[in-house]
Coordinates of N, CA, C and O and ligand atoms in Angstrom, one line a residue:
M156 N -129.8 186.0 -93.8 CA -128.6 186.4 -94.3 C -128.0 186.3 -95.3 O -127.4 184.9 -95.0
R157 N -128.1 186.5 -96.7 CA -126.9 186.3 -97.7 C -125.8 186.1 -97.3 O -125.3 187.2 -96.2
N158 N -125.3 184.8 -97.7 CA -123.8 185.3 -98.2 C -123.3 185.2 -96.2 O -121.8 185.8 -95.6
A159 N -123.7 184.2 -95.5 CA -123.4 183.7 -93.9 C -121.7 183.0 -94.2 O -120.9 183.4 -94.7
Q160 N -122.1 181.8 -94.5 CA -121.1 180.9 -94.6 C -121.0 180.0 -95.5 O -122.7 179.3 -95.1
D161 N -120.7 179.5 -96.2 CA -120.2 178.7 -97.3 C -120.0 177.0 -96.5 O -118.4 177.2 -95.7
P162 N -120.4 175.7 -95.9 CA -119.9 175.0 -95.1 C -118.6 174.1 -96.0 O -118.0 173.6 -95.0
N163 N -118.7 174.0 -97.1 CA -117.4 173.6 -98.0 C -116.8 174.5 -98.4 O -115.8 174.4 -98.9
C164 N -116.3 175.7 -97.7 CA -115.7 176.4 -97.8 C -114.5 176.5 -97.1 O -114.7 177.1 -95.7
L165 N -112.7 176.5 -97.2 CA -111.3 176.8 -97.1 C -111.3 177.6 -95.8 O -111.2 177.5 -94.5
F166 N -112.1 179.0 -96.5 CA -111.7 180.5 -95.9 C -112.7 179.8 -94.6 O -112.6 180.7 -93.9
C167 N -114.2 179.5 -94.9 CA -114.8 179.9 -94.1 C -114.6 178.8 -92.7 O -115.0 179.6 -91.7
K168 N -114.0 178.0 -93.1 CA -113.4 176.8 -92.2 C -112.3 177.8 -91.8 O -111.8 177.3 -90.3
I169 N -111.9 177.9 -91.9 CA -110.7 179.2 -91.1 C -110.9 179.6 -90.5 O -110.7 180.2 -89.1
V170 N -112.2 180.9 -91.1 CA -112.8 181.9 -89.8 C -113.7 180.7 -88.4 O -113.0 181.4 -87.7
K171 N -113.9 179.7 -89.1 CA -114.5 179.0 -87.9 C -114.2 178.5 -86.5 O -114.7 177.8 -85.8
G172 N -112.6 178.1 -87.0 CA -111.4 177.6 -86.5 C -111.2 176.4 -86.9 O -110.4 175.2 -86.4
E173 N -112.2 175.5 -87.8 CA -111.8 174.0 -88.1 C -110.7 173.7 -88.7 O -110.0 172.7 -88.8
I174 N -110.1 174.8 -89.1 CA -108.6 174.2 -90.1 C -107.8 175.5 -89.4 O -108.0 176.9 -89.2
P175 N -106.5 175.3 -89.0 CA -105.9 176.2 -88.8 C -105.0 177.0 -88.9 O -104.8 176.4 -90.1
S176 N -105.0 177.8 -88.3 CA -104.1 179.1 -90.0 C -103.3 179.8 -88.6 O -103.6 180.1 -86.9
K177 N -102.1 180.6 -89.0 CA -101.6 182.2 -88.6 C -102.1 183.3 -88.3 O -101.9 183.7 -89.2
I178 N -102.9 183.4 -87.2 CA -104.2 184.7 -87.3 C -103.8 185.7 -87.0 O -102.4 185.5 -85.5
V179 N -103.2 186.8 -87.8 CA -102.4 188.3 -87.4 C -103.4 189.0 -87.1 O -103.1 190.3 -86.0
Y180 N -104.6 188.8 -86.9 CA -105.6 190.2 -86.8 C -107.0 189.3 -86.8 O -107.1 188.8 -87.6
E181 N -107.9 189.7 -86.0 CA -109.5 189.4 -86.0 C -110.2 189.9 -85.7 O -109.7 190.8 -84.3
D182 N -111.4 190.6 -86.0 CA -112.2 191.1 -85.3 C -113.8 191.1 -85.5 O -113.7 189.7 -86.3
E183 N -114.7 191.8 -85.1 CA -115.6 190.7 -85.8 C -116.5 190.6 -87.4 O -117.5 190.0 -87.5
K184 N -116.0 191.4 -87.9 CA -115.9 190.8 -89.7 C -114.7 190.9 -90.2 O -115.1 190.0 -91.6
C185 N -113.8 190.6 -90.2 CA -113.1 190.5 -90.8 C -111.6 189.4 -90.2 O -111.4 189.3 -88.8
V186 N -110.8 188.2 -91.1 CA -109.6 187.9 -90.0 C -108.7 188.3 -91.3 O -108.6 188.0 -92.3
A187 N -107.5 188.2 -90.9 CA -106.0 188.0 -91.5 C -104.8 186.6 -90.9 O -105.1 187.0 -89.4
F188 N -104.3 186.3 -91.6 CA -103.4 185.1 -91.6 C -102.6 185.0 -92.7 O -102.6 185.0 -93.5
H189 N -101.6 184.3 -91.9 CA -100.3 184.2 -92.8 C -100.9 183.0 -94.0 O -101.5 182.5 -93.3
D190 N -100.7 183.4 -95.3 CA -100.5 182.6 -95.7 C -99.6 181.7 -96.1 O -98.2 181.3 -95.8
I191 N -100.5 180.2 -96.7 CA -99.3 179.1 -95.9 C -98.5 178.5 -96.9 O -97.9 177.8 -96.7
D192 N -98.5 179.0 -97.9 CA -97.2 179.2 -99.0 C -97.2 180.9 -99.2 O -97.0 180.9 -100.5
P193 N -95.8 181.3 -98.5 CA -96.0 182.5 -99.0 C -95.3 182.6 -100.2 O -93.8 182.0 -100.6
Q194 N -95.0 184.0 -101.2 CA -94.7 184.4 -102.0 C -94.0 186.0 -101.8 O -93.0 186.5 -102.7
A195 N -93.9 186.1 -100.8 CA -92.7 187.1 -100.3 C -91.8 187.0 -98.9 O -92.9 186.1 -98.3
P196 N -91.5 187.8 -98.3 CA -90.9 187.9 -96.5 C -92.3 187.7 -95.7 O -92.4 187.2 -94.6
T197 N -93.2 188.6 -96.2 CA -94.5 188.5 -95.7 C -95.8 188.6 -96.6 O -95.5 189.3 -97.6
H198 N -96.7 187.8 -96.4 CA -97.8 187.6 -97.5 C -98.5 186.9 -96.1 O -98.4 185.9 -96.1
F199 N -99.6 188.5 -96.4 CA -100.8 187.0 -95.3 C -102.1 188.1 -96.3 O -101.9 188.6 -97.0
L200 N -102.7 187.3 -95.6 CA -104.7 187.7 -96.2 C -105.4 188.1 -95.4 O -105.3 187.9 -94.2
V201 N -105.5 189.0 -96.3 CA -107.2 189.3 -95.3 C -108.8 188.9 -95.8 O -108.5 189.0 -97.2
I202 N -109.6 188.1 -95.1 CA -110.8 188.2 -95.7 C -111.8 189.0 -95.0 O -111.7 188.9 -93.4
P203 N -113.2 189.0 -95.3 CA -114.0 188.9 -94.6 C -115.1 187.7 -93.7 O -114.6 186.5 -94.4
K204 N -115.6 187.5 -92.9 CA -115.9 186.7 -92.4 C -117.1 185.9 -92.9 O -117.5 184.5 -93.0
V205 N -118.3 186.9 -93.3 CA -118.8 186.6 -94.4 C -118.1 185.5 -96.0 O -117.6 186.4 -95.9
H206 N -119.0 185.2 -96.1 CA -118.6 184.3 -97.4 C -119.1 185.0 -98.8 O -120.4 185.1 -98.9
I207 N -118.1 186.1 -99.1 CA -118.0 186.0 -100.6 C -117.4 185.7 -101.7 O -116.5 185.7 -101.0
G208 N -117.5 185.2 -102.6 CA -117.2 184.3 -103.6 C -115.9 185.0 -104.1 O -114.8 185.0 -104.3
S209 N -115.1 186.4 -104.5 CA -114.9 187.2 -105.1 C -115.1 188.5 -105.2 O -116.2 188.9 -105.3
C210 N -114.1 189.6 -105.6 CA -114.6 190.4 -105.7 C -115.5 190.8 -107.2 O -116.1 192.0 -106.8
G211 N -115.5 190.1 -107.8 CA -117.0 189.6 -108.4 C -118.3 190.0 -108.0 O -119.2 190.1 -108.7
E212 N -118.3 189.8 -106.9 CA -119.9 189.4 -106.4 C -119.8 190.5 -105.3 O -120.9 190.4 -104.1
I213 N -119.2 191.4 -105.2 CA -119.1 192.7 -104.4 C -120.5 194.0 -105.2 O -120.1 193.9 -106.3
D214 N -121.3 194.6 -104.2 CA -123.0 195.0 -104.2 C -122.8 195.7 -103.1 O -122.4 195.8 -102.0
G215 N -124.1 196.7 -103.4 CA -124.2 197.7 -102.1 C -125.0 197.1 -100.7 O -124.6 197.1 -99.8
S216 N -125.1 195.4 -101.1 CA -125.4 194.8 -99.7 C -124.3 194.4 -99.1 O -124.6 193.9 -98.0
N217 N -123.1 194.3 -99.1 CA -122.0 193.5 -98.7 C -120.1 194.7 -98.6 O -119.5 194.0 -98.6
S218 N -120.7 195.5 -99.5 CA -119.2 196.6 -99.6 C -119.0 196.9 -98.2 O -117.8 196.9 -98.5
L219 N -119.1 197.1 -97.4 CA -118.7 197.6 -96.3 C -118.2 196.7 -95.8 O -116.7 197.7 -94.9
V220 N -118.2 196.3 -95.1 CA -116.8 194.8 -95.3 C -115.9 194.9 -96.0 O -114.5 194.5 -95.5
V221 N -115.7 195.5 -97.7 CA -114.3 195.5 -98.2 C -113.5 196.8 -97.5 O -112.2 196.1 -97.3
S222 N -114.2 197.9 -97.1 CA -113.8 199.1 -96.7 C -112.8 198.5 -95.5 O -112.0 198.5 -95.2
R223 N -114.0 197.4 -94.4 CA -113.2 197.2 -93.9 C -111.7 196.3 -92.9 O -110.9 196.2 -93.0
C224 N -112.0 195.4 -94.6 CA -110.7 194.4 -95.4 C -109.3 195.9 -95.1 O -108.5 195.6 -94.7
F225 N -109.9 196.9 -96.3 CA -108.8 198.3 -96.2 C -107.7 198.7 -95.4 O -106.9 198.6 -94.8
E226 N -109.1 198.9 -93.9 CA -109.1 199.0 -93.0 C -107.7 198.3 -92.3 O -106.5 198.5 -91.7
V227 N -108.0 197.2 -92.1 CA -107.0 196.4 -91.7 C -105.7 195.8 -92.0 O -104.7 196.1 -91.2
I228 N -105.4 196.1 -93.2 CA -105.1 196.1 -94.3 C -103.6 197.6 -93.4 O -102.8 197.2 -93.3
S229 N -104.2 198.2 -93.9 CA -103.8 199.4 -93.5 C -103.4 199.5 -91.7 O -101.7 199.4 -91.4
K230 N -104.1 199.1 -90.8 CA -103.4 198.6 -89.6 C -102.6 197.7 -89.6 O -101.1 197.5 -88.9
V231 N -102.6 196.4 -89.9 CA -101.8 195.5 -89.9 C -99.9 196.0 -90.1 O -99.6 195.5 -89.5
T232 N -100.5 196.3 -91.9 CA -99.3 196.5 -91.9 C -98.0 197.6 -91.1 O -97.6 197.7 -91.0
R233 N -99.0 198.8 -90.7 CA -98.7 200.1 -89.8 C -97.9 199.1 -88.7 O -96.5 199.3 -88.4
E234 N -98.7 198.2 -87.9 CA -98.0 197.8 -86.8 C -97.3 196.5 -87.2 O -95.9 196.7 -86.1
M235 N -96.7 196.2 -88.2 CA -95.0 195.2 -88.8 C -94.7 196.0 -89.0 O -93.4 195.9 -89.5
G236 N -94.7 197.6 -89.6 CA -93.4 198.3 -90.2 C -93.4 198.5 -90.8 O -92.2 198.5 -91.5
V237 N -94.1 197.8 -92.2 CA -94.5 197.6 -93.0 C -95.0 198.8 -93.7 O -95.6 199.3 -93.8
T238 N -94.3 199.7 -95.2 CA -94.8 200.8 -95.3 C -94.9 200.4 -96.7 O -95.9 200.9 -97.4
D239 N -93.8 199.8 -97.6 CA -94.0 199.3 -98.7 C -94.5 197.9 -99.3 O -93.9 196.8 -98.6
F240 N -96.0 197.5 -99.7 CA -97.2 196.3 -99.7 C -97.1 196.5 -100.7 O -97.5 197.8 -101.7
R241 N -97.6 195.3 -101.7 CA -98.5 195.5 -102.7 C -100.4 194.4 -102.2 O -99.9 193.5 -101.8
V242 N -101.0 194.9 -103.0 CA -102.4 194.0 -102.6 C -103.0 193.6 -103.9 O -102.8 194.3 -104.1
V243 N -103.4 192.3 -103.3 CA -103.9 191.7 -104.8 C -105.0 190.7 -104.5 O -105.0 190.2 -103.6
S244 N -106.6 190.6 -105.7 CA -107.2 190.2 -105.2 C -107.6 189.6 -106.6 O -107.9 190.2 -107.3
N245 N -107.6 187.4 -106.7 CA -107.6 187.4 -107.9 C -109.1 187.2 -107.9 O -109.4 186.7 -107.4
C246 N -109.4 187.5 -109.5 CA -111.1 187.1 -109.4 C -111.1 186.1 -110.3 O -110.8 186.6 -111.6
G247 N -111.7 184.6 -110.3 CA -111.9 184.0 -111.2 C -110.5 183.1 -111.9 O -109.1 183.4 -111.3
A248 N -110.8 182.0 -112.2 CA -109.6 181.1 -112.6 C -108.4 181.2 -113.2 O -107.1 181.7 -113.2
Q249 N -108.9 182.1 -114.1 CA -108.1 182.8 -115.5 C -106.9 183.8 -115.0 O -106.0 183.9 -115.0
A250 N -107.4 184.3 -113.4 CA -106.9 185.3 -112.8 C -105.8 184.5 -111.7 O -104.9 185.4 -111.2
G251 N -106.3 183.8 -111.1 CA -105.0 182.7 -110.5 C -106.2 182.7 -109.2 O -105.4 181.9 -108.3
Q252 N -107.4 182.4 -109.1 CA -107.8 182.9 -108.0 C -108.1 181.0 -107.6 O -108.5 180.2 -108.4
S253 N -107.8 180.5 -106.9 CA -107.6 179.4 -106.1 C -108.7 178.8 -105.2 O -108.9 177.9 -104.9
V254 N -109.5 179.7 -104.0 CA -109.8 179.3 -102.9 C -111.5 180.9 -103.5 O -111.2 182.1 -103.0
P255 N -112.2 180.1 -103.6 CA -112.9 181.5 -103.9 C -114.4 181.7 -102.8 O -115.2 181.3 -102.8
H256 N -113.4 182.4 -101.6 CA -113.4 183.0 -101.0 C -113.2 184.2 -101.2 O -111.7 184.7 -101.1
L257 N -113.2 185.8 -100.9 CA -112.7 186.4 -100.8 C -111.8 186.7 -100.0 O -112.5 186.9 -99.0
H258 N -110.6 187.6 -101.1 CA -108.9 187.8 -100.3 C -109.0 188.3 -101.1 O -108.4 188.5 -102.0
F259 N -107.8 189.0 -99.7 CA -106.9 190.1 -100.4 C -105.2 189.4 -99.8 O -105.1 189.4 -98.8
H260 N -104.7 189.4 -101.0 CA -102.8 189.2 -100.8 C -102.4 190.5 -100.1 O -102.4 191.1 -100.7
V261 N -101.4 190.3 -99.3 CA -101.0 191.3 -99.1 C -99.5 191.0 -98.9 O -99.1 189.6 -97.9
L262 N -98.6 191.5 -99.7 CA -97.3 190.8 -100.4 C -95.8 192.5 -100.2 O -96.4 194.1 -100.0
A263 N -95.1 191.5 -99.0 CA -94.1 192.9 -98.9 C -92.7 191.9 -98.4 O -92.8 190.9 -98.5
G264 N -91.6 193.0 -98.7 CA -90.2 192.4 -98.1 C -89.6 192.1 -99.1 O -88.7 191.4 -99.1
R265 N -90.1 192.4 -100.6 CA -89.0 192.2 -101.9 C -89.3 193.3 -102.8 O -90.8 193.6 -102.7
D266 N -88.6 193.3 -103.4 CA -89.0 193.7 -104.8 C -90.2 193.3 -105.3 O -90.1 191.9 -106.1
M267 N -90.9 194.1 -106.3 CA -91.9 193.3 -107.0 C -91.8 193.7 -108.8 O -91.4 195.1 -109.0
T268 N -92.2 193.3 -108.8 CA -92.4 193.2 -110.8 C -93.2 193.8 -111.4 O -94.8 193.6 -110.3
W269 N -93.6 194.8 -112.3 CA -94.9 195.4 -112.8 C -94.8 195.2 -114.6 O -93.6 195.2 -114.8
P270 N -95.7 194.3 -115.5 CA -96.9 194.0 -115.0 C -96.9 192.9 -114.2 O -95.7 191.8 -114.2
P271 N -97.9 192.3 -113.4 CA -97.9 190.6 -112.1 C -97.8 189.4 -114.2 O -98.6 190.2 -115.2
G272 N -97.3 188.8 -113.3 CA -97.4 187.4 -114.6 C -98.6 186.8 -114.6 O -99.7 187.2 -114.1
Ligands
5GP321 P1 -105.8 182.2 -105.0 O1 -105.2 181.5 -105.9 O2 -107.2 182.4 -104.4 O3 -105.6 184.0 -105.5 O4 -105.3 182.5 -103.0 C1 -105.2 181.6 -102.0 C2 -103.9 181.4 -100.4 O5 -104.8 180.6 -100.3 C3 -103.1 180.9 -101.9 O6 -101.5 181.8 -101.7 C4 -102.4 179.5 -101.0 O7 -101.7 179.6 -100.8 C5 -103.5 180.0 -99.8 N1 -104.0 178.9 -99.0 C6 -104.6 177.8 -99.5 N2 -104.9 177.0 -98.5 C7 -104.3 177.6 -97.6 C8 -105.0 176.9 -96.1 O8 -105.3 176.1 -95.8 N3 -104.2 177.9 -95.4 C9 -103.4 179.6 -95.3 N4 -103.4 179.6 -94.4 N5 -103.3 179.8 -96.7 C10 -103.2 179.6 -97.9
ZN322 ZN1 -116.4 180.9 -97.2

């Protein structure tokens, strides 16, 4: 299977439990966990369990898990009682991506500015 897991990837290690994280939700396809360096009062990440490098690697073979990630975002925010939030996915170093495993930041609990920096 393409895109299983990358043994050297930080978030694949979180998926496998090799690196501890504060998990807020997990199912067979996705994990949500608190960001280690929160940029808002609520800041968690939603990731697919399979290794996809970034938004730039989404195609017809792996996009179902992306819609699952958004179901998780909706479910977790609803259960947290969070109604106003921002979803961000940095793709590539110039856009600020530091971990090359697809992830969606979910930020809430403070006023947000636009455009982002
Ligand atoms: P990026 O910079 O790629 O958009 O986002 C990566 C995010 O992962 C950052 O917000 C960073 O704080 C977070 N992060 C990096 N290493 C760890 C870790 O070991 N555990 C957790 N929970 N978050 C991490
Ligand atoms: Zn990975």
